Coordinates of C-alpha atoms in Angstrom, one line a residue:
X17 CA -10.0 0.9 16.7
X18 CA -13.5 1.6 15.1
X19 CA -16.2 -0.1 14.4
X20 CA -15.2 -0.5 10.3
X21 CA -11.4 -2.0 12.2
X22 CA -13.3 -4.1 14.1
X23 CA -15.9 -5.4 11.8
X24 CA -12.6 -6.0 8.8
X25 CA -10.7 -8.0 11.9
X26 CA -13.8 -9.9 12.6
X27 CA -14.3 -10.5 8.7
X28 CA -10.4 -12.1 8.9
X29 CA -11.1 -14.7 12.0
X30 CA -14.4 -15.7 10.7
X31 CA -12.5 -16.1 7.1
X32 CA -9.4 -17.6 8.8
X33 CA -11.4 -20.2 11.3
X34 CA -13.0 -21.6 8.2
X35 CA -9.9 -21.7 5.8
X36 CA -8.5 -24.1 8.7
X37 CA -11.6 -25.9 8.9
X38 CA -11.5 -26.9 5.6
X39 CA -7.9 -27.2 5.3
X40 CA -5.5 -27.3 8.5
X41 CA -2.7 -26.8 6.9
X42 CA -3.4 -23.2 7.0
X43 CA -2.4 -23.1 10.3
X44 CA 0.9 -24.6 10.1
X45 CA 4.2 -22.6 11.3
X46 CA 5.5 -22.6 7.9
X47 CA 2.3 -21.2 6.1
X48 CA 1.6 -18.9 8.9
X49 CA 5.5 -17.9 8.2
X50 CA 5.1 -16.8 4.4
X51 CA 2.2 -15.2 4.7
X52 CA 3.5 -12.9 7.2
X53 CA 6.0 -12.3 5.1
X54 CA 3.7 -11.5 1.7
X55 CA 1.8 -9.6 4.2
X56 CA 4.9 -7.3 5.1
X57 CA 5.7 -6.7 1.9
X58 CA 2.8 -5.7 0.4
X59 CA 1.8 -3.8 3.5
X60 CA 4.5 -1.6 3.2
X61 CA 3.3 -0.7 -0.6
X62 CA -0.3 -0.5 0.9
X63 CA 0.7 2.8 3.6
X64 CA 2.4 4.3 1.0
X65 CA -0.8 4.2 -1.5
X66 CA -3.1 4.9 1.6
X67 CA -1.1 8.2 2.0
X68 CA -2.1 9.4 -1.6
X69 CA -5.2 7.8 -1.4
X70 CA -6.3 10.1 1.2
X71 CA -6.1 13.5 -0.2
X72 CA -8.2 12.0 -2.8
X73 CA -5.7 11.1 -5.6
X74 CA -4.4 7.5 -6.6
X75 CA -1.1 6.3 -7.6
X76 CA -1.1 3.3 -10.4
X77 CA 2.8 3.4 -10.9
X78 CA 3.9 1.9 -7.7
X79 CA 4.0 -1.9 -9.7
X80 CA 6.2 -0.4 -12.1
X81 CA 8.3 1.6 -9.4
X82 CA 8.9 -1.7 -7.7
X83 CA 10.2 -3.1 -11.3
X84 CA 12.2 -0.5 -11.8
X85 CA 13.7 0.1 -8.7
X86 CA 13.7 -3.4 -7.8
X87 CA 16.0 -4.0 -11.3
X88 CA 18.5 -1.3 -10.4
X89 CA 19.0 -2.5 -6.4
X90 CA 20.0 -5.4 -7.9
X91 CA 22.3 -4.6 -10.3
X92 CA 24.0 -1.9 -8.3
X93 CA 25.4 -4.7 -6.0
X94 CA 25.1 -7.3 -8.3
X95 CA 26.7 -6.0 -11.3
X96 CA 28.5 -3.1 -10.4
X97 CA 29.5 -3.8 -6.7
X98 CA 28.1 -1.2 -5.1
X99 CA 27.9 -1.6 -1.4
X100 CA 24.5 -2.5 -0.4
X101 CA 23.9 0.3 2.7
X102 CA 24.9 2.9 -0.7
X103 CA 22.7 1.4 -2.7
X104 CA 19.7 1.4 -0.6
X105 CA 20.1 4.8 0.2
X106 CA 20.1 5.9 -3.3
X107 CA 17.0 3.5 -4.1
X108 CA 15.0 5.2 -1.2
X109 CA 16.3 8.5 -2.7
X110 CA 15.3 7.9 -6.1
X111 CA 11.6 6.5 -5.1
X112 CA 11.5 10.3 -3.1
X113 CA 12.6 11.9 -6.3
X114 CA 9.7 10.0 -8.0
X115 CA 7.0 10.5 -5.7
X116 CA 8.1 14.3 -6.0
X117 CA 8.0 14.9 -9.5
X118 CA 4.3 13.2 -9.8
X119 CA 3.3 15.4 -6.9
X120 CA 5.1 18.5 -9.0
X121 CA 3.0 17.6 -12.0
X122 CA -0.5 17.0 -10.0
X123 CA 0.0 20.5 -7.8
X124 CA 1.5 22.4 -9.9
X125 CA 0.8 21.6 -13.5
X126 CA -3.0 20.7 -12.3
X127 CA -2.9 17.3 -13.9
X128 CA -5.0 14.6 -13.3
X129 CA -3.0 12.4 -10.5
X130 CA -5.2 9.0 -12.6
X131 CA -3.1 10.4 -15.8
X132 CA 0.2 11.6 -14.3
X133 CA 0.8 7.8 -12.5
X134 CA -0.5 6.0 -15.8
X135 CA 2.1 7.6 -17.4
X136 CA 4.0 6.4 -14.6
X137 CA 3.1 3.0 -14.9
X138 CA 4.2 2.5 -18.6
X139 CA 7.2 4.9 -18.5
X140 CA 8.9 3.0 -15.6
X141 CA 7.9 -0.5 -16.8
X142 CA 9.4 0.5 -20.1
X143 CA 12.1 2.0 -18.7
X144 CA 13.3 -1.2 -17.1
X145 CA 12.6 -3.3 -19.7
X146 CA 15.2 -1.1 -22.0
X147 CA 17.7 -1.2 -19.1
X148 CA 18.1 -4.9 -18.9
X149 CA 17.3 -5.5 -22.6
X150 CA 14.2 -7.6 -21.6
X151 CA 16.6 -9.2 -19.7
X152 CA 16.5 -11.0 -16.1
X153 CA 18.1 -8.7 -13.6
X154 CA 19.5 -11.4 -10.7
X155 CA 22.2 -12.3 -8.6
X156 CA 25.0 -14.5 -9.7
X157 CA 25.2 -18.4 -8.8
X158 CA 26.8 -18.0 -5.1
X159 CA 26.4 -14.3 -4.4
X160 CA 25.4 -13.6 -1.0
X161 CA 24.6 -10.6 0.7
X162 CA 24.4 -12.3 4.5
X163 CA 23.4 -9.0 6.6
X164 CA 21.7 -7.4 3.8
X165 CA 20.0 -11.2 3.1
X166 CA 18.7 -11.2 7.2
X167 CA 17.6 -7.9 7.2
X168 CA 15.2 -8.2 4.2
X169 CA 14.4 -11.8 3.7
X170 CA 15.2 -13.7 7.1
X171 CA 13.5 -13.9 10.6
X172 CA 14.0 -13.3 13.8
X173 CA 12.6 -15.5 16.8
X174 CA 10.7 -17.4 13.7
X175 CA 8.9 -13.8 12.5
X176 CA 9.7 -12.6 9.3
X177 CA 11.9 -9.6 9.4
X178 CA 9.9 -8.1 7.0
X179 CA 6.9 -8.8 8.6
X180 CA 8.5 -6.6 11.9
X181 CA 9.7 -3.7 9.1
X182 CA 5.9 -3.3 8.6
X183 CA 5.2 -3.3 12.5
X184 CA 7.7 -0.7 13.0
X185 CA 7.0 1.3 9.7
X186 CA 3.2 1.4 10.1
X187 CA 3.3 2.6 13.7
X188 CA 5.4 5.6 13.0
X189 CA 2.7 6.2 9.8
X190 CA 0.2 6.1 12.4
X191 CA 1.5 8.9 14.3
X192 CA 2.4 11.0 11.1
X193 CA -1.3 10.2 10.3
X194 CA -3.2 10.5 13.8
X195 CA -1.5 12.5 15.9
X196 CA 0.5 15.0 14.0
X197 CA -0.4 18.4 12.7
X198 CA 0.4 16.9 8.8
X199 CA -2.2 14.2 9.2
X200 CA -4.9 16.4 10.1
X201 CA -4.0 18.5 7.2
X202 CA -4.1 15.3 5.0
X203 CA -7.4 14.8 6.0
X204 CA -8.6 18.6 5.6
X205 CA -7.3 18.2 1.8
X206 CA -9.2 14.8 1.3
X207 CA -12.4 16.5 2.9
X208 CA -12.2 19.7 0.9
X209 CA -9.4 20.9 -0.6
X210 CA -10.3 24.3 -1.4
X211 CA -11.5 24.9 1.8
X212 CA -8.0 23.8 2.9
X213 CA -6.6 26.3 1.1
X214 CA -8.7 29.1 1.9
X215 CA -8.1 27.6 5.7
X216 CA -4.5 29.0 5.4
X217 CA -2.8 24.8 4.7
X218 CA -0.1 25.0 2.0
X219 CA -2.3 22.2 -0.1
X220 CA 0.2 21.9 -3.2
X221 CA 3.1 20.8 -0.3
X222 CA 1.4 18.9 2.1
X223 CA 0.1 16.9 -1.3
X224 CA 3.7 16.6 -2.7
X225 CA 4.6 15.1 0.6
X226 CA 1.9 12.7 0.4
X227 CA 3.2 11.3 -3.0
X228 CA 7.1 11.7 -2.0
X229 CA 6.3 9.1 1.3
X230 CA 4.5 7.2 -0.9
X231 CA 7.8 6.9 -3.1
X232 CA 9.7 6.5 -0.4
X233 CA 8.0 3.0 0.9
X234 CA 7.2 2.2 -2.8
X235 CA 11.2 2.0 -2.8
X236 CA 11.6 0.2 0.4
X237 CA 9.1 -2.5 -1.0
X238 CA 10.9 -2.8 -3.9
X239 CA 14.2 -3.7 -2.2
X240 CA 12.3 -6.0 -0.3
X241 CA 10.6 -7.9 -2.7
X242 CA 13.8 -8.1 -4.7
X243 CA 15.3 -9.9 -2.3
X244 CA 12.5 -12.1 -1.7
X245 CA 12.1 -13.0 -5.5
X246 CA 16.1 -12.8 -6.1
X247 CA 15.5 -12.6 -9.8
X248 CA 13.5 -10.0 -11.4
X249 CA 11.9 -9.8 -15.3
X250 CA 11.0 -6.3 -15.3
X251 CA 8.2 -7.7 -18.3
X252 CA 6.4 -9.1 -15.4
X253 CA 7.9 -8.0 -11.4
X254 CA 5.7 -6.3 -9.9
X255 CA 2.7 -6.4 -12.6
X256 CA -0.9 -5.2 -11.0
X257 CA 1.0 -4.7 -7.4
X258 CA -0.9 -1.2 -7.4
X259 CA -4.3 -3.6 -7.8
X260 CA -3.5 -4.9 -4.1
X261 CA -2.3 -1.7 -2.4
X262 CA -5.4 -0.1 -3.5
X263 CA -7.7 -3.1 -2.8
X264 CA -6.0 -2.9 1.1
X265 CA -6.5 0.4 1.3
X266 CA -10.0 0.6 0.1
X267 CA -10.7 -2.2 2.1
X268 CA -9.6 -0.8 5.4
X269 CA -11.6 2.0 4.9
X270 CA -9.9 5.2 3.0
X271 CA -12.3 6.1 0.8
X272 CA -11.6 6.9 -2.7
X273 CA -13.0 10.2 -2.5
X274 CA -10.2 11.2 0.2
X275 CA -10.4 12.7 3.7
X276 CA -11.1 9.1 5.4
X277 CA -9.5 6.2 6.6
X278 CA -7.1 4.4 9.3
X279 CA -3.8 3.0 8.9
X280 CA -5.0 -0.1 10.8
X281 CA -7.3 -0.9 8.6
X282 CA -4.6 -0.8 5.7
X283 CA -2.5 -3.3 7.9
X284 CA -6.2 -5.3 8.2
X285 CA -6.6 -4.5 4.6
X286 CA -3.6 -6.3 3.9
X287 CA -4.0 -9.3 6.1
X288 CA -7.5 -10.0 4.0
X289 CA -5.9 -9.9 0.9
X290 CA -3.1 -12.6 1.8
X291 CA -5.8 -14.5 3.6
X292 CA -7.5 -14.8 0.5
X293 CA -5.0 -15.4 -2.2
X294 CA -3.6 -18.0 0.2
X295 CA -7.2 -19.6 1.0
X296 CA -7.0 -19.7 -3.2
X297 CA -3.6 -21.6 -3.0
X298 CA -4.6 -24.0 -0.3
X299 CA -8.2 -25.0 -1.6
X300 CA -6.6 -25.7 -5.3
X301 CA -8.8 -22.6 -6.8
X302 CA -6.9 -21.7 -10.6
X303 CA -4.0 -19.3 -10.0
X304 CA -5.9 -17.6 -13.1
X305 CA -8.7 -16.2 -11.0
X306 CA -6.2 -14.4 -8.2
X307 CA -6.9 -11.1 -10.4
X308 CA -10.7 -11.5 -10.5
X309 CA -10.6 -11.9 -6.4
X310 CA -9.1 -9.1 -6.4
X311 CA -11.2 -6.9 -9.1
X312 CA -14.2 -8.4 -6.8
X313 CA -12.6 -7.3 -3.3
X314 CA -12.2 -4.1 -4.8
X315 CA -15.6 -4.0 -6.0
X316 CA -17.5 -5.0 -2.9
X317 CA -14.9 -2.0 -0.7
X318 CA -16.4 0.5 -2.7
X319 CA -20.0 -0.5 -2.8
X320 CA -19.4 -0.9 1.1
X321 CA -17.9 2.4 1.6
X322 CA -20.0 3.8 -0.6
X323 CA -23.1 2.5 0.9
X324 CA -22.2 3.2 4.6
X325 CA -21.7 7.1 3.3
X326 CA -25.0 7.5 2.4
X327 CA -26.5 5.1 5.4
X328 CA -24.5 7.8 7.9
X329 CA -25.8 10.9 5.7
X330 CA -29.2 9.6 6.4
X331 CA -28.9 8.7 10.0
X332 CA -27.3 12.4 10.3
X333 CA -30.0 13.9 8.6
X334 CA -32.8 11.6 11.0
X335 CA -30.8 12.8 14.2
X336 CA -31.0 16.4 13.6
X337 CA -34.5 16.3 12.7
X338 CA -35.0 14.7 16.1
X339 CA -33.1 17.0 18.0
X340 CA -35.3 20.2 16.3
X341 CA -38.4 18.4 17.0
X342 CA -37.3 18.1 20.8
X343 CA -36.2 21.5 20.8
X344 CA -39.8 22.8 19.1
X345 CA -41.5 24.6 21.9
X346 CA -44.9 23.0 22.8
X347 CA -47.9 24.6 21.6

């Protein structure tokens, strides 16, 4: 763990101890409960966005992708009675699909990744809207899906199951990330891309993959939160979700430049965020002000990452000074 893990963990007992303080009910079972469950759900967005945020791009589309693909989930078993194993697959498939065309369109097209998931972001919101007619997308009154319903939306052993999915998902992205030849070359691209590519690393792929995992969990959070929300108005599902997954990324540390970051500190990130939209809930603060927490959050990551860059450039810059004075020969 480093020291920006440890300091962000810190930062959520110190916040947590006096959310309880003030209001105990913080710490009940149930409240403990659903936010482990918010915080599974929106972690799994959060690694996906961390992914692209670290060979410096940004992807604003994943609210609209969990609209979209949230809509059709549900009506493919819903409405058309597709089995629900099928129609996950093809969910996860389409979100790869996704995340591989935007990564076509910023590699080889040499668009702007900002402009190619804005597009994003009002294509696939508009897309959904047209597809249900600015409908509701929902299940009918006593449709169950019971192994489907456990998987996404119950709990085991009093955990959310969701909650576990994120456990499980983000250790495996922690590998990909930190111990595997691809993360390094994530990195390398975040650092410096063209030195990347004059390093012999096939950039244009290893980005495309970047954006295609990010699809991929953008896809399995979409399936997740519509069976956590069971109904879904594509005019408003899913609306400033890419606010949060950038806010937990930035906030556990990837830097919006690229080349830096841990997936722990997404996961702590993540936990912050929930911590402070449900210290809002508990302490009676206006529902109205959840988005200008989170503009501020996002704010003060930056200025923080920001500021420790140029506090580390300087301390590098003192050290080697040092080390040539000590290594001056004496007069």
């Amino acid at each position: 763990m480093s020291k920006k893990d440890l300091g962000l963990l810190i930062l959520i007992l110190v916040v947590g101890a006096i959310v309880a303080m003030i209001n105990p009910r913080f710490l009940l079972p149930i409240n403990l409960a659903n936010t482990s469950n918010l915080i599974g759900l929106f972690g799994i967005l959060s690694i996906g966005q961390a992914f692209v945020i670290i060979t410096g791009g940004i992807e604003l589309s994943v609210g609209s992708l969990v609209a979209l693909l949230g809509t059709l989930f549900i009506d493919f078993i819903a409405v058309r009675g597709m089995e629900w194993p099928l129609a996950f697959v093809l969910i996860l498939v389409l979100g790869a699909i996704i995340g591989l065309a935007h990564g076509w369109l910023i590699t080889r097209l040499k668009l702007q990744p900002f402009v190619v998931t804005l597009c994003g972001l009002l294509i696939y919101r508009g897309v959904a809207r047209f597809y249900t007619a600015d409908g509701t997308a929902g299940f009918a009154f006593g449709q169950n899906f019971p192994d489907l319903e456990f998987l996404t939306a119950g709990r085991s052993y009093g955990v959310p199951n969701s909650f576990i999915a994120l456990i499980v998902i983000a250790i495996v992205m922690w590998v990909v990330l930190h111990r595997s030849v691809f993360g390094r070359y994530l990195y390398a691209i975040g650092k410096n891309e063209e030195a990347a590519k004059y390093s012999g690393i096939r950039t244009g792929r290893i980005v495309m993959a970047a954006y295609v995992i990010c699809g991929v969990l953008t896809a399995l959070s979409a399936i997740y939160f519509a069976m956590y929300t069971r109904s879904i108005s594509p005019a408003s599902h899913g609306q400033f979700y890419e606010l949060y997954a950038i806010a937990a990324a930035v906030l556990g540390g990837f830097s919006l430049r690229g080349g830096e970051g841990s997936l722990i500190g997404v996961i702590l990130g993540t936990v912050l965020l929930q911590e402070l939209q449900n210290l809002v809930n508990l302490l009676g603060i206006p529902s109205s002000l959840n988005f200008a927490v989170m503009g501020g959050v996002i704010l003060i990551g930056v200025l923080v990452d920001q500021q420790w860059g140029v506090f580390r450039a300087r301390r590098l810059m003192i050290d080697a000074a040092r080390k040539n004075v000590a290594g001056a020969p004496a007069e």
